[in-house]
Tab-separated table of C-alpha atoms in Angstrom:
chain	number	residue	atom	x	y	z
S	1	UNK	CA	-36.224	27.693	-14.997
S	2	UNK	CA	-35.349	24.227	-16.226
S	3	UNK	CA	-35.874	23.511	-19.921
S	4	UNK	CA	-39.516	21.441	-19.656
S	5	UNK	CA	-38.161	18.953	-22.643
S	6	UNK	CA	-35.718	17.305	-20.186
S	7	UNK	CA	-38.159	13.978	-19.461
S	8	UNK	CA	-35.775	13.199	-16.533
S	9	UNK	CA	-36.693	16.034	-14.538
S	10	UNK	CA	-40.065	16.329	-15.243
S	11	UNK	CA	-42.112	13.732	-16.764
S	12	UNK	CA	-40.051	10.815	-14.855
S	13	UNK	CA	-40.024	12.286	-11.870
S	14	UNK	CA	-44.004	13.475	-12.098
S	15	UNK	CA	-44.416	10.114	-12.913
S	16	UNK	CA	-42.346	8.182	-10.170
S	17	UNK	CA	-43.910	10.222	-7.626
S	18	UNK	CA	-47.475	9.762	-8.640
S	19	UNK	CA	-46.494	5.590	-8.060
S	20	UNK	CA	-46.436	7.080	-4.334
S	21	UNK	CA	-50.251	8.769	-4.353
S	22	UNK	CA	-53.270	6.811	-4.153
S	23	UNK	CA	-54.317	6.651	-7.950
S	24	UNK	CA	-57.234	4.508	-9.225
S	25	UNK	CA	-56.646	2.026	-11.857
S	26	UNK	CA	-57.997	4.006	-14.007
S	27	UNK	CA	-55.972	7.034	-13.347
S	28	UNK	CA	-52.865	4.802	-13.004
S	29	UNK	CA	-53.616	3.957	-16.915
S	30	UNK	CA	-53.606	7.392	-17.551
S	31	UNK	CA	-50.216	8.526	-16.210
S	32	UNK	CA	-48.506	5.436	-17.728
S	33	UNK	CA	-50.007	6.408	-20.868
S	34	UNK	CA	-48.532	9.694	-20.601
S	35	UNK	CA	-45.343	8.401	-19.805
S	36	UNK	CA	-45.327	6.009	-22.798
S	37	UNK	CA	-45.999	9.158	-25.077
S	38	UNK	CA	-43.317	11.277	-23.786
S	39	UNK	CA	-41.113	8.486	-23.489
S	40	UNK	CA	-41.509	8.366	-27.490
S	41	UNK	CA	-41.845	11.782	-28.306
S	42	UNK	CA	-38.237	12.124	-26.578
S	43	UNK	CA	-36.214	8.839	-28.977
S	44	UNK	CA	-37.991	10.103	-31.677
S	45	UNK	CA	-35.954	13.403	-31.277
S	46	UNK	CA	-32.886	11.252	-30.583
S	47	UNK	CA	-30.490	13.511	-28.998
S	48	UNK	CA	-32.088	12.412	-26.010
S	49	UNK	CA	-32.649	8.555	-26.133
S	50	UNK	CA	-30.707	7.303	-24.062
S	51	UNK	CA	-31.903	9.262	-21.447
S	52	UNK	CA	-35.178	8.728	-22.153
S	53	UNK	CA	-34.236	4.367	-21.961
S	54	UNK	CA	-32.551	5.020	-18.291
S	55	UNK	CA	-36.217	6.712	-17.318
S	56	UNK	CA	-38.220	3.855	-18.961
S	57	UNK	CA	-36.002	1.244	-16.494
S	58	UNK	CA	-36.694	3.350	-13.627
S	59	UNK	CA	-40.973	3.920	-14.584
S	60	UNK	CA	-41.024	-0.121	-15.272
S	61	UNK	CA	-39.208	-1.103	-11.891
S	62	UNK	CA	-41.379	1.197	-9.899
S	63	UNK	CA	-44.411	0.128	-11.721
S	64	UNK	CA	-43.752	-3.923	-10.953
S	65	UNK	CA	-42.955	-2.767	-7.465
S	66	UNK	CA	-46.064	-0.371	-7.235
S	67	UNK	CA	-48.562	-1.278	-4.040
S	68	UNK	CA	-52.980	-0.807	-4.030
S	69	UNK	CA	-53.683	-3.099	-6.824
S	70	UNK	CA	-54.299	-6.506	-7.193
S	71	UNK	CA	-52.640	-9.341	-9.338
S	72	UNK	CA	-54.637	-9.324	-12.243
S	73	UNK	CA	-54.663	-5.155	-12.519
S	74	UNK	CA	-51.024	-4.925	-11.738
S	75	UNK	CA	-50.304	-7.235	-14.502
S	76	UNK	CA	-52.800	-5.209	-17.058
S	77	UNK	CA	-50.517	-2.225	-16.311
S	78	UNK	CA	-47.598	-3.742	-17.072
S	79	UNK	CA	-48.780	-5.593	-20.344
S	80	UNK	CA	-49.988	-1.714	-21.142
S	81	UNK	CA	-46.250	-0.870	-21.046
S	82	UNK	CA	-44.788	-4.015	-22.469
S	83	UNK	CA	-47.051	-4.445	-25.584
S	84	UNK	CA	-47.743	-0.700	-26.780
S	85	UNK	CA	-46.803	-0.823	-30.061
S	86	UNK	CA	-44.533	2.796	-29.540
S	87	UNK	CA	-42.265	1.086	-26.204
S	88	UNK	CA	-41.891	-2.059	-28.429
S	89	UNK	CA	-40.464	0.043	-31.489
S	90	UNK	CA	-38.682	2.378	-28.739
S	91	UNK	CA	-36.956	-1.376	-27.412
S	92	UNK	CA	-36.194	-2.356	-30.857
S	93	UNK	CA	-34.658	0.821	-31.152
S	94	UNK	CA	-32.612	0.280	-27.894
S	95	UNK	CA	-31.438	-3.039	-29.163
S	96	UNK	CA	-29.967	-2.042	-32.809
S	97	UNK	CA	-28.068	0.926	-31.394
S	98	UNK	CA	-26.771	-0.432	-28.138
S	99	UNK	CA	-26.742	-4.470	-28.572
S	100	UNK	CA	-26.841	-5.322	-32.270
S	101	UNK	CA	-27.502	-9.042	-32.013
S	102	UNK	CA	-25.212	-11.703	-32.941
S	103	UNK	CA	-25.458	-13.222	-36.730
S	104	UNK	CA	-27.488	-16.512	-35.705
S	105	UNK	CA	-29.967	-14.257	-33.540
S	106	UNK	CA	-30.281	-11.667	-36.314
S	107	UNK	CA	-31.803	-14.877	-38.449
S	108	UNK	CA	-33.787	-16.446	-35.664
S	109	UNK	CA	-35.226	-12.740	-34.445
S	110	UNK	CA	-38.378	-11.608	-35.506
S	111	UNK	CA	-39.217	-7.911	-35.365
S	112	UNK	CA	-42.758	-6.443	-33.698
S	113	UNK	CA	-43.474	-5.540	-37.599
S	114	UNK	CA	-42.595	-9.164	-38.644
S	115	UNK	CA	-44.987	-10.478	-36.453
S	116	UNK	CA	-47.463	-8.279	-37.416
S	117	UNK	CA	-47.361	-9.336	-41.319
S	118	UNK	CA	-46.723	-13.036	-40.404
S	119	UNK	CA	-50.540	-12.774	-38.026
S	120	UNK	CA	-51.911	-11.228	-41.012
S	121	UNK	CA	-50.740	-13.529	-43.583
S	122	UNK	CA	-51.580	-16.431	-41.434
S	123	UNK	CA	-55.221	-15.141	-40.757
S	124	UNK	CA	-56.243	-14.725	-44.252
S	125	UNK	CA	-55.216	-18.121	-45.032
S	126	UNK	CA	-57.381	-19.474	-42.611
S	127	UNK	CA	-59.880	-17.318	-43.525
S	128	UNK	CA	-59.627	-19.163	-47.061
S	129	UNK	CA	-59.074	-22.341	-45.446
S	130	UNK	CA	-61.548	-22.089	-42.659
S	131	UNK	CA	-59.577	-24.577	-41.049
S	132	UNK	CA	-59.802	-25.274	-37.013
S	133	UNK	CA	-57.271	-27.366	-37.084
S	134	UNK	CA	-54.836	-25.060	-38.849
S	135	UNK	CA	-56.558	-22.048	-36.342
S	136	UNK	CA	-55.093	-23.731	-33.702
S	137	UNK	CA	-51.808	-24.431	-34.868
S	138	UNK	CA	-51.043	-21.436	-35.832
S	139	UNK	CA	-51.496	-20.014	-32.321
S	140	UNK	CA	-49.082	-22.525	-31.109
S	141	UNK	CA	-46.488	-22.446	-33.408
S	142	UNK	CA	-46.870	-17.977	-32.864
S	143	UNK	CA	-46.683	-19.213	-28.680
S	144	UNK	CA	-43.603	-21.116	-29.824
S	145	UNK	CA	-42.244	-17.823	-31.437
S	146	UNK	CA	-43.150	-15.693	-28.647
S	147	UNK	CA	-41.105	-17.803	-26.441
S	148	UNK	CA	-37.926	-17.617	-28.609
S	149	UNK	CA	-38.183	-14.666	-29.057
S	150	UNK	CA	-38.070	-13.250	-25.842
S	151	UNK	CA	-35.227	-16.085	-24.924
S	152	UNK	CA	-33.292	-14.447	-27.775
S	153	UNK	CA	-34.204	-10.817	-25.993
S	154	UNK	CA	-32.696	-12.050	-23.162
S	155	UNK	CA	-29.347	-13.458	-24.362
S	156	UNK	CA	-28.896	-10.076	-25.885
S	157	UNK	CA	-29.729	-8.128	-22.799
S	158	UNK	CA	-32.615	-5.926	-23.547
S	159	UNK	CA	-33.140	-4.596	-19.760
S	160	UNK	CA	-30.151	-3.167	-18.580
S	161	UNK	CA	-27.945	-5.781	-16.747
S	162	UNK	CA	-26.281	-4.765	-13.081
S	163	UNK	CA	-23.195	-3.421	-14.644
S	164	UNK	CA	-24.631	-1.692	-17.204
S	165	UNK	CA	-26.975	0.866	-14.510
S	166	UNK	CA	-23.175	0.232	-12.570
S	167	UNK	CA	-22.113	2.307	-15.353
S	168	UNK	CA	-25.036	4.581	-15.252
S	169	UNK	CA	-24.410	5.375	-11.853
S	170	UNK	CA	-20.791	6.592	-12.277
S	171	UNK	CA	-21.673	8.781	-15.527
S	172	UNK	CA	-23.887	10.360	-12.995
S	173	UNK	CA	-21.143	10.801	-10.206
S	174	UNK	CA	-18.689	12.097	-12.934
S	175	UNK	CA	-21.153	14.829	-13.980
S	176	UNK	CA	-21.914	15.725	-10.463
S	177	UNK	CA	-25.629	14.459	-9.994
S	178	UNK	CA	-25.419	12.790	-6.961
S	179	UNK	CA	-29.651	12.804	-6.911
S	180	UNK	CA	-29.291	10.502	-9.805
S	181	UNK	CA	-26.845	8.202	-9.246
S	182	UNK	CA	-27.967	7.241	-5.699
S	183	UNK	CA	-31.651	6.856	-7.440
S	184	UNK	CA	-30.193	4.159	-9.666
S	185	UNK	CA	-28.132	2.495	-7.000
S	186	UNK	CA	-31.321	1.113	-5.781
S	187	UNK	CA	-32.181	-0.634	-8.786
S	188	UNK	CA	-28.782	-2.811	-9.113
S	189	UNK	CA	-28.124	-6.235	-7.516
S	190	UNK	CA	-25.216	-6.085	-5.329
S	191	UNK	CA	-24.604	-9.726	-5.533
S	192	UNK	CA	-23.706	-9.248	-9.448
S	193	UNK	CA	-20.916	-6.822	-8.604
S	194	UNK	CA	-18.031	-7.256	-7.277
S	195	UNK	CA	-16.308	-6.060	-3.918
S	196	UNK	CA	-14.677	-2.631	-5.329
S	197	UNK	CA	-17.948	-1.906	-7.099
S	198	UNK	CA	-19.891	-2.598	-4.371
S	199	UNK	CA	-17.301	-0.418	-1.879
S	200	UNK	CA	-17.395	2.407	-4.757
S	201	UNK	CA	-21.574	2.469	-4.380
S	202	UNK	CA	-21.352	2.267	-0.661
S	203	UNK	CA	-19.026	5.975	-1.167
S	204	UNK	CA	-21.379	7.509	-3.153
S	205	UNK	CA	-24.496	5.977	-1.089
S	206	UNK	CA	-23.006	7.304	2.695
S	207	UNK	CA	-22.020	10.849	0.223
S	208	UNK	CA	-25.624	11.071	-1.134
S	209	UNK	CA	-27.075	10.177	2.868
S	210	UNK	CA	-24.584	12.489	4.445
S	211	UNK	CA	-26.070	15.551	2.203
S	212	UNK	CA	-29.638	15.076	3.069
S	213	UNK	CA	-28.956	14.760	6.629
S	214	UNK	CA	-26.847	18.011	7.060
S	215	UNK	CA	-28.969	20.356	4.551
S	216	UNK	CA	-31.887	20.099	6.885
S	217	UNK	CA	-29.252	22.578	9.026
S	218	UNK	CA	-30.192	25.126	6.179
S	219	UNK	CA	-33.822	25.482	6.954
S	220	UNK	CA	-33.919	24.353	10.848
S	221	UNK	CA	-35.343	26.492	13.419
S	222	UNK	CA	-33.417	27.732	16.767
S	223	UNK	CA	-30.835	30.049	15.033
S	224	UNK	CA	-30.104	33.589	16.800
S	225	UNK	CA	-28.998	36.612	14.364
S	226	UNK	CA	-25.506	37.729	14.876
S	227	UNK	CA	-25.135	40.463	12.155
S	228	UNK	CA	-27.046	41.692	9.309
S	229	UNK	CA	-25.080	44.317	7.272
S	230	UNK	CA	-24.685	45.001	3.099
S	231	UNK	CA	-27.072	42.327	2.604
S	232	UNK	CA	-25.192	39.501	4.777
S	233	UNK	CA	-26.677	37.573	7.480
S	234	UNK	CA	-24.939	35.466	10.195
S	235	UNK	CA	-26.806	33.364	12.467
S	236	UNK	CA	-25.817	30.518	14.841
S	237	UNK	CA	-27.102	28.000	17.631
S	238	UNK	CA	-25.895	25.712	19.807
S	239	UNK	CA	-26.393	22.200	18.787
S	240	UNK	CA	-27.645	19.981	21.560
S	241	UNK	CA	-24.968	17.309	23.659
S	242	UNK	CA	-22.386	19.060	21.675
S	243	UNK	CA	-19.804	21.713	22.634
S	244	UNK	CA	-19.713	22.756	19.091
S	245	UNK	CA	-21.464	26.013	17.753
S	246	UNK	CA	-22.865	26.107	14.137
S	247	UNK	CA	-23.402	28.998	12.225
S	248	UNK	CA	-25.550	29.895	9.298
S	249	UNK	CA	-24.478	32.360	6.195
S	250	UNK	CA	-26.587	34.026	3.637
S	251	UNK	CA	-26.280	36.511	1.239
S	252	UNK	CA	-27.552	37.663	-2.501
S	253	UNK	CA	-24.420	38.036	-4.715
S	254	UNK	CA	-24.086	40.054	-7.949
S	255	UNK	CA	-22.052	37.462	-9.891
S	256	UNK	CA	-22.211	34.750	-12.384
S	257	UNK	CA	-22.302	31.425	-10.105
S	258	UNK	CA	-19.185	29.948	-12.301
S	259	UNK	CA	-17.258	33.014	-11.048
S	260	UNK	CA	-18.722	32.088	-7.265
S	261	UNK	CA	-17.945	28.534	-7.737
S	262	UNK	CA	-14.370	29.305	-8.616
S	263	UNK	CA	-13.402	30.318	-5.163
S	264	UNK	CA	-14.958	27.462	-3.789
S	265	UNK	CA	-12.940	25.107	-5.913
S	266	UNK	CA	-9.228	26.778	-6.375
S	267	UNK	CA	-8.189	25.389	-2.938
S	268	UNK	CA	-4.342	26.547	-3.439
S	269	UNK	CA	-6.211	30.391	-3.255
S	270	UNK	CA	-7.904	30.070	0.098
S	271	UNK	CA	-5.433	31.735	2.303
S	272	UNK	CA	-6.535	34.945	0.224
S	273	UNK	CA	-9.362	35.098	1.435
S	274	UNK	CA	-10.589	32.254	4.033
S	275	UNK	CA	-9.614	33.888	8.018
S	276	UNK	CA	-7.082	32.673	9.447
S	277	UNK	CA	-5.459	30.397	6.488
S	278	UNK	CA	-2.270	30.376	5.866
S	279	UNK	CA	-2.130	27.629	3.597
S	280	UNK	CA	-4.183	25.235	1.718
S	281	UNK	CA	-3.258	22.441	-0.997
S	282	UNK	CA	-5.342	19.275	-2.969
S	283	UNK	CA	-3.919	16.221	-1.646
S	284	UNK	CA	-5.734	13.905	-4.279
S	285	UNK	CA	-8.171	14.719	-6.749
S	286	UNK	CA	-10.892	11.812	-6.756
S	287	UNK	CA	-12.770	12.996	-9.937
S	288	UNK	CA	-13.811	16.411	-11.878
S	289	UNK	CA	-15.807	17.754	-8.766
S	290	UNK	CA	-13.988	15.798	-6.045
S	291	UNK	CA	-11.020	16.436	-3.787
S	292	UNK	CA	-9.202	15.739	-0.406
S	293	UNK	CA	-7.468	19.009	0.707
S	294	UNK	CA	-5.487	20.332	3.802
S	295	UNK	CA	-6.490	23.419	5.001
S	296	UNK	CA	-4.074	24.613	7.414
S	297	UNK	CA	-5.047	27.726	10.391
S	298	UNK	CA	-3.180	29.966	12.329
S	299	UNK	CA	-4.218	31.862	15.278
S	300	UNK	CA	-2.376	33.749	17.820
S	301	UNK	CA	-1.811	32.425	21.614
S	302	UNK	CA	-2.844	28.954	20.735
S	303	UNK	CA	-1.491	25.905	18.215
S	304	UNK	CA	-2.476	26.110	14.522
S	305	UNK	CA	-4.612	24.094	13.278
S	306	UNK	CA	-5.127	21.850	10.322
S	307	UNK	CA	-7.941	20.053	8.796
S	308	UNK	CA	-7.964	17.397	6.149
S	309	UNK	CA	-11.306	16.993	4.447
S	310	UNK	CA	-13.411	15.997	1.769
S	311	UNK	CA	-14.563	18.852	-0.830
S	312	UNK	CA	-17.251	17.387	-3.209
S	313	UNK	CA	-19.457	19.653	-5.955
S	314	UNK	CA	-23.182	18.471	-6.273
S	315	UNK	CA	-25.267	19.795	-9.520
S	316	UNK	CA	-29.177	19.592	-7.613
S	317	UNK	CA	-30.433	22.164	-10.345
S	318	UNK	CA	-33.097	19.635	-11.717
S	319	UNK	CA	-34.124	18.829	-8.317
S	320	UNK	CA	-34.479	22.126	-6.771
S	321	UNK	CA	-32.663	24.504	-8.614
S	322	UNK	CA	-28.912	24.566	-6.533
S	323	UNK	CA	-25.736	23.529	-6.635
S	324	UNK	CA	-24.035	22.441	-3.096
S	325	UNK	CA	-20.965	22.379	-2.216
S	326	UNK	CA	-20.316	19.580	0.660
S	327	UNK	CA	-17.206	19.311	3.046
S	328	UNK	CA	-16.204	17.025	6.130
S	329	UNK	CA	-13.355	15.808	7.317
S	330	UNK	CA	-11.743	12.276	6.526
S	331	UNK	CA	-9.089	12.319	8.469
S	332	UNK	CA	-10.455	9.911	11.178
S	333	UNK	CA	-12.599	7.828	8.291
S	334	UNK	CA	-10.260	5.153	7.612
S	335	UNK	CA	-12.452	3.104	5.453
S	336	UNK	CA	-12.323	6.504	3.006
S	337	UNK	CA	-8.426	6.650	3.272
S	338	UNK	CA	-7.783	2.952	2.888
S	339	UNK	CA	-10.545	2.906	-0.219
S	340	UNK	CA	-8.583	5.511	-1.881
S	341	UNK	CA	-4.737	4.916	-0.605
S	342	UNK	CA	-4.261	8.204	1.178
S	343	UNK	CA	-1.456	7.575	3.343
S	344	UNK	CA	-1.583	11.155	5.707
S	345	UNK	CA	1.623	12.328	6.772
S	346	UNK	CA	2.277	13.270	10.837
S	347	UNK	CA	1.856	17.161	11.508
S	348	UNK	CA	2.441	19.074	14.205
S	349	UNK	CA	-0.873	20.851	13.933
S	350	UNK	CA	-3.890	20.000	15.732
S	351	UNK	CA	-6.245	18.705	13.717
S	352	UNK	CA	-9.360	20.623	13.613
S	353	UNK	CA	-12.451	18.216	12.749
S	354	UNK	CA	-14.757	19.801	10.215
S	355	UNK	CA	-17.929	17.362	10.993
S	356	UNK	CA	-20.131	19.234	8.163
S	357	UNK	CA	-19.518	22.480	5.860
S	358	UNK	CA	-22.725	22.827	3.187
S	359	UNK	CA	-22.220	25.807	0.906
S	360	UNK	CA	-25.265	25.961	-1.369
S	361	UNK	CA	-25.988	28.226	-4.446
S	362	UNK	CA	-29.326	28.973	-5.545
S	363	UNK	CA	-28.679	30.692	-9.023
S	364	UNK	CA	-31.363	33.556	-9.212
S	365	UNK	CA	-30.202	34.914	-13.183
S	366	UNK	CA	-26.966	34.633	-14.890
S	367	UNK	CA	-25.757	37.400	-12.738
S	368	UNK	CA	-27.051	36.962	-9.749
S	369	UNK	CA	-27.438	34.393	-6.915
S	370	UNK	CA	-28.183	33.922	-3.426
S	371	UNK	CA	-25.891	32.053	-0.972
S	372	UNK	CA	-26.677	29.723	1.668
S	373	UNK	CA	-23.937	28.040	3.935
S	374	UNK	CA	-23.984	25.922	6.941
S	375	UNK	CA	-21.150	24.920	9.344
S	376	UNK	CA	-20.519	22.756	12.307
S	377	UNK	CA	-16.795	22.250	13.691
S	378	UNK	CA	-14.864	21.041	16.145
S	379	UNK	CA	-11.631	23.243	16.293
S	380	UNK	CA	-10.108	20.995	19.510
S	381	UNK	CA	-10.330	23.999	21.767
S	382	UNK	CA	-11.352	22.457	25.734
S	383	UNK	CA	-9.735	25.182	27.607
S	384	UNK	CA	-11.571	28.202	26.062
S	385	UNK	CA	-15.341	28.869	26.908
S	386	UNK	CA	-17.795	27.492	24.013
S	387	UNK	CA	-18.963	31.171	24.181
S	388	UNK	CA	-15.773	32.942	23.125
S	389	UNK	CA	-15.025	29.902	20.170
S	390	UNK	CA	-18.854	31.322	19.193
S	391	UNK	CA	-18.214	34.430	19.358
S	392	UNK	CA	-14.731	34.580	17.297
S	393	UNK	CA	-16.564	31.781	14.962
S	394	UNK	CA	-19.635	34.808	13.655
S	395	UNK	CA	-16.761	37.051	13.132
S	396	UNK	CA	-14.788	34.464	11.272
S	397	UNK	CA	-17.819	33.680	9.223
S	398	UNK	CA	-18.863	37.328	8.395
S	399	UNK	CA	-15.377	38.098	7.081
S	400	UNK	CA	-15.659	34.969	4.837
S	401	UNK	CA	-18.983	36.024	2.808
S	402	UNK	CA	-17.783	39.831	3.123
S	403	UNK	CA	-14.317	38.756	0.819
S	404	UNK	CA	-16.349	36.551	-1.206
S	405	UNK	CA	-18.813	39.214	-2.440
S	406	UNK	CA	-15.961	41.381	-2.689
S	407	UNK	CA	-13.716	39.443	-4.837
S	408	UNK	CA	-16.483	38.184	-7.652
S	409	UNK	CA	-18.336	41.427	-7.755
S	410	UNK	CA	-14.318	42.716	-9.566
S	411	UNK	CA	-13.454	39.225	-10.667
S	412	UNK	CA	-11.266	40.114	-13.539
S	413	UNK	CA	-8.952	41.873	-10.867
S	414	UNK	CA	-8.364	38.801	-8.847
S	415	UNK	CA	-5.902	35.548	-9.083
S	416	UNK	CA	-9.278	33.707	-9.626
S	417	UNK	CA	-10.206	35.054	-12.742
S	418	UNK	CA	-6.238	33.279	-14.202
S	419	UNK	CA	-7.018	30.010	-12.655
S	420	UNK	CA	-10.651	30.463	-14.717
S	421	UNK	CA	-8.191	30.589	-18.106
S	422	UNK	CA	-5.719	28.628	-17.305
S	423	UNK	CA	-8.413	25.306	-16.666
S	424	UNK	CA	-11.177	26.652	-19.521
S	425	UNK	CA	-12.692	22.856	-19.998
S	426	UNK	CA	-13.487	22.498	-16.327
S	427	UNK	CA	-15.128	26.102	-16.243
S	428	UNK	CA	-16.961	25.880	-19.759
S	429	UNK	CA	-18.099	22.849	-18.350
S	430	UNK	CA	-19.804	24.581	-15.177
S	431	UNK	CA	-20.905	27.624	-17.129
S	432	UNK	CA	-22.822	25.058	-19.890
S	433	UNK	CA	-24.961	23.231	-16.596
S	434	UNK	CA	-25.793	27.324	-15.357
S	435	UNK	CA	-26.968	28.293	-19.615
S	436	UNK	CA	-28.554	24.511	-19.443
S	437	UNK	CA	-30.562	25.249	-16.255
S	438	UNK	CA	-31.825	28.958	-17.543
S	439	UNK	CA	-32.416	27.706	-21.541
């Protein structure tokens, strides 16, 4: 299982979903004090602060937008955030490290601790005074303060501006957590980005969308069993107003899932092992986990086909314990091939439309996992009877999880296990996520 001192799988996300339940003010105080305490119990470590900042954006913009409570108990909460003494020091914290104030603010700045001798000071002189008059101008002069002060917090950007969660959001697409980064798309202002940003979130926005909608496929009723032999099942259905048959793989695998992921990723090696491929190539490599590949097909009788698509890696472990892999084809999405100049050459193929593939892995132990896979295609085939492209389809599919249970349970043997040494940082990189997930 996860490790339970990650605060942005658990305590965040605990807490960001009990915004959604129907908590009394009371209770509400409660969780946010919780959150406040593991908030700080996580900086104080400091391997993991600015992790734990990222959560404290996300807890504070779903607590101003939280529903059920009225103006003044709404505003109590968020005092309770703003003014505990441990999220001020965590801020101040925030501030040194990643915005060290210019000289003149560094003068004109004064710290929660500051503060805190300067009301003392100032209330035992009046105490000696026991002077009104002085009472009272003390409070306005500290009002006065106040106000600079948080002017001052502003100029040096204590809340995260628009690029910086920008940012945020494409460390998160670079390591894969496509959960994450559409979760802090919704906090940024569009109109403070500009056009290519804005395009870029829009990619990763219709990726993230495209994912939910198609792994509902995995666990959808209606499927008829095909074959279940050695531990493999094949399933498909008919989708509705379609001419299109979808089929569902599963299967338990005795392997390591970087070993599993590695046929999913070395594209040049699917013809050893994908029916029917005789060829297969990266066209352009969009980022560590992202790539636009022709696959090409050949069958006998008919044309061969080709299909240029969209290959994308998504780590889900700290949501619910996968990883999927997602394909479609972009050959027909010409805001995609325009965004990221792909110019596609003519072929003489026919191009077979891949309208979803989801391959997801659901690591059991370090040597084991269990396989789930979901596919819908179009393989531009009018003349031939949508029961015979089904039929040929299950056997297709079968021979597909048969070679890949084959080839990792003997992975050393394989061309697989070179391509594994000859790109180490890539693999060591998937292997730490898998010892991550089961620490």
């Amino acid at each position: 299982m996860s490790n339970p001192n990650k605060i942005d799988s658990i305590v965040a996300n605990g807490f960001q979903y009990n915004f959604f339940n129907k908590l009394t003010y009371e209770e509400m105080k409660s969780e946010l004090q919780k959150f406040i305490q593991s908030i700080h119990e996580q900086y104080e470590n400091g391997e993991d602060f600015y992790k734990a900042y990222e959560i404290y954006v996300i807890g504070r913009e779903k607590l101003v937008c939280i529903q059920g409570f009225n103006e003044e108990q709404l505003t109590d909460l968020i005092n309770h955030l703003e003014t505990n003494e441990k999220m001020i020091k965590f801020r101040d914290f925030y501030r040194d490290q990643y915005f060290p104030p210019r000289p003149q603010q560094v003068k004109n700045f004064q710290t929660h601790k500051e503060r805190e001798l300067r009301n003392k000071q100032e209330l035992l002189t009046h105490q000696i005074l026991n002077s009104q008059t002085n009472i009272v101008f003390s409070a306005q002069e500290t009002n006065i303060q106040q106000i600079e002060n948080q002017q001052i917090l502003s100029d040096i950007q204590l809340v995260p501006s628009c690029q910086e969660l920008y940012n945020i959001v494409l460390n998160y697409d670079n390591d894969s957590k496509l959960d994450k980064a559409y979760q802090a798309i919704q906090l940024i202002d569009r109109t403070q980005l500009s056009e290519d940003q804005i395009i870029k979130l829009s990619v990763i926005e219709n990726s993230y969308e495209f994912m939910m909608k198609n792994l509902i496929e995995l666990d959808s009723s209606g499927w008829t069993l095909d074959k279940k032999s050695h531990g493999i099942s094949i399933s498909y259905k008919f989708p509705p107003k379609s001419s299109t048959v979808s089929l569902l793989m599963e299967a338990e695998i005795e392997a390591d899932c970087a070993k599993l992921m590695s046929l999913i990723t070395e594209v040049e090696l699917f013809s050893k092992y994908v029916p029917f491929c005789n060829h297969a190539t990266t066209l352009k490599t969009l980022s560590k986990t992202q790539k636009v590949c022709l696959s090409q097909l050949y069958f006998p009788v008919i044309s061969n086909r080709e299909t240029i698509f969209l290959g994308q890696g998504i780590d889900r472990l700290e949501e619910n314990g996968t990883i999927v892999f997602l394909c479609k084809s972009v050959d027909q999405d010409q805001q995609f091939l325009d965004y990221y100049n792909l110019q596609l050459n003519k072929s003489k193929n026919v191009r077979l439309q891949l309208n979803y593939y989801i391959f997801q892995i659901t690591p059991i132990d370090k040597t084991r996992c269990k396989i789930k896979a979901v596919n819908n295609s179009n393989p531009q085939l009018s003349f031939v009877p949508t029961w015979l492209v089904a039929l040929i389809a299950r056997k297709f599919a079968f021979q597909l999880i048969e070679k890949i249970v084959k080839y990792t349970k003997n992975f050393e043997k394989y061309p697989w296990y070179k391509k594994t040494q000859e790109n180490p940082e890539f693999y060591q990189w998937l292997q730490n996520k898998i010892d991550n997930y089961f620490a």
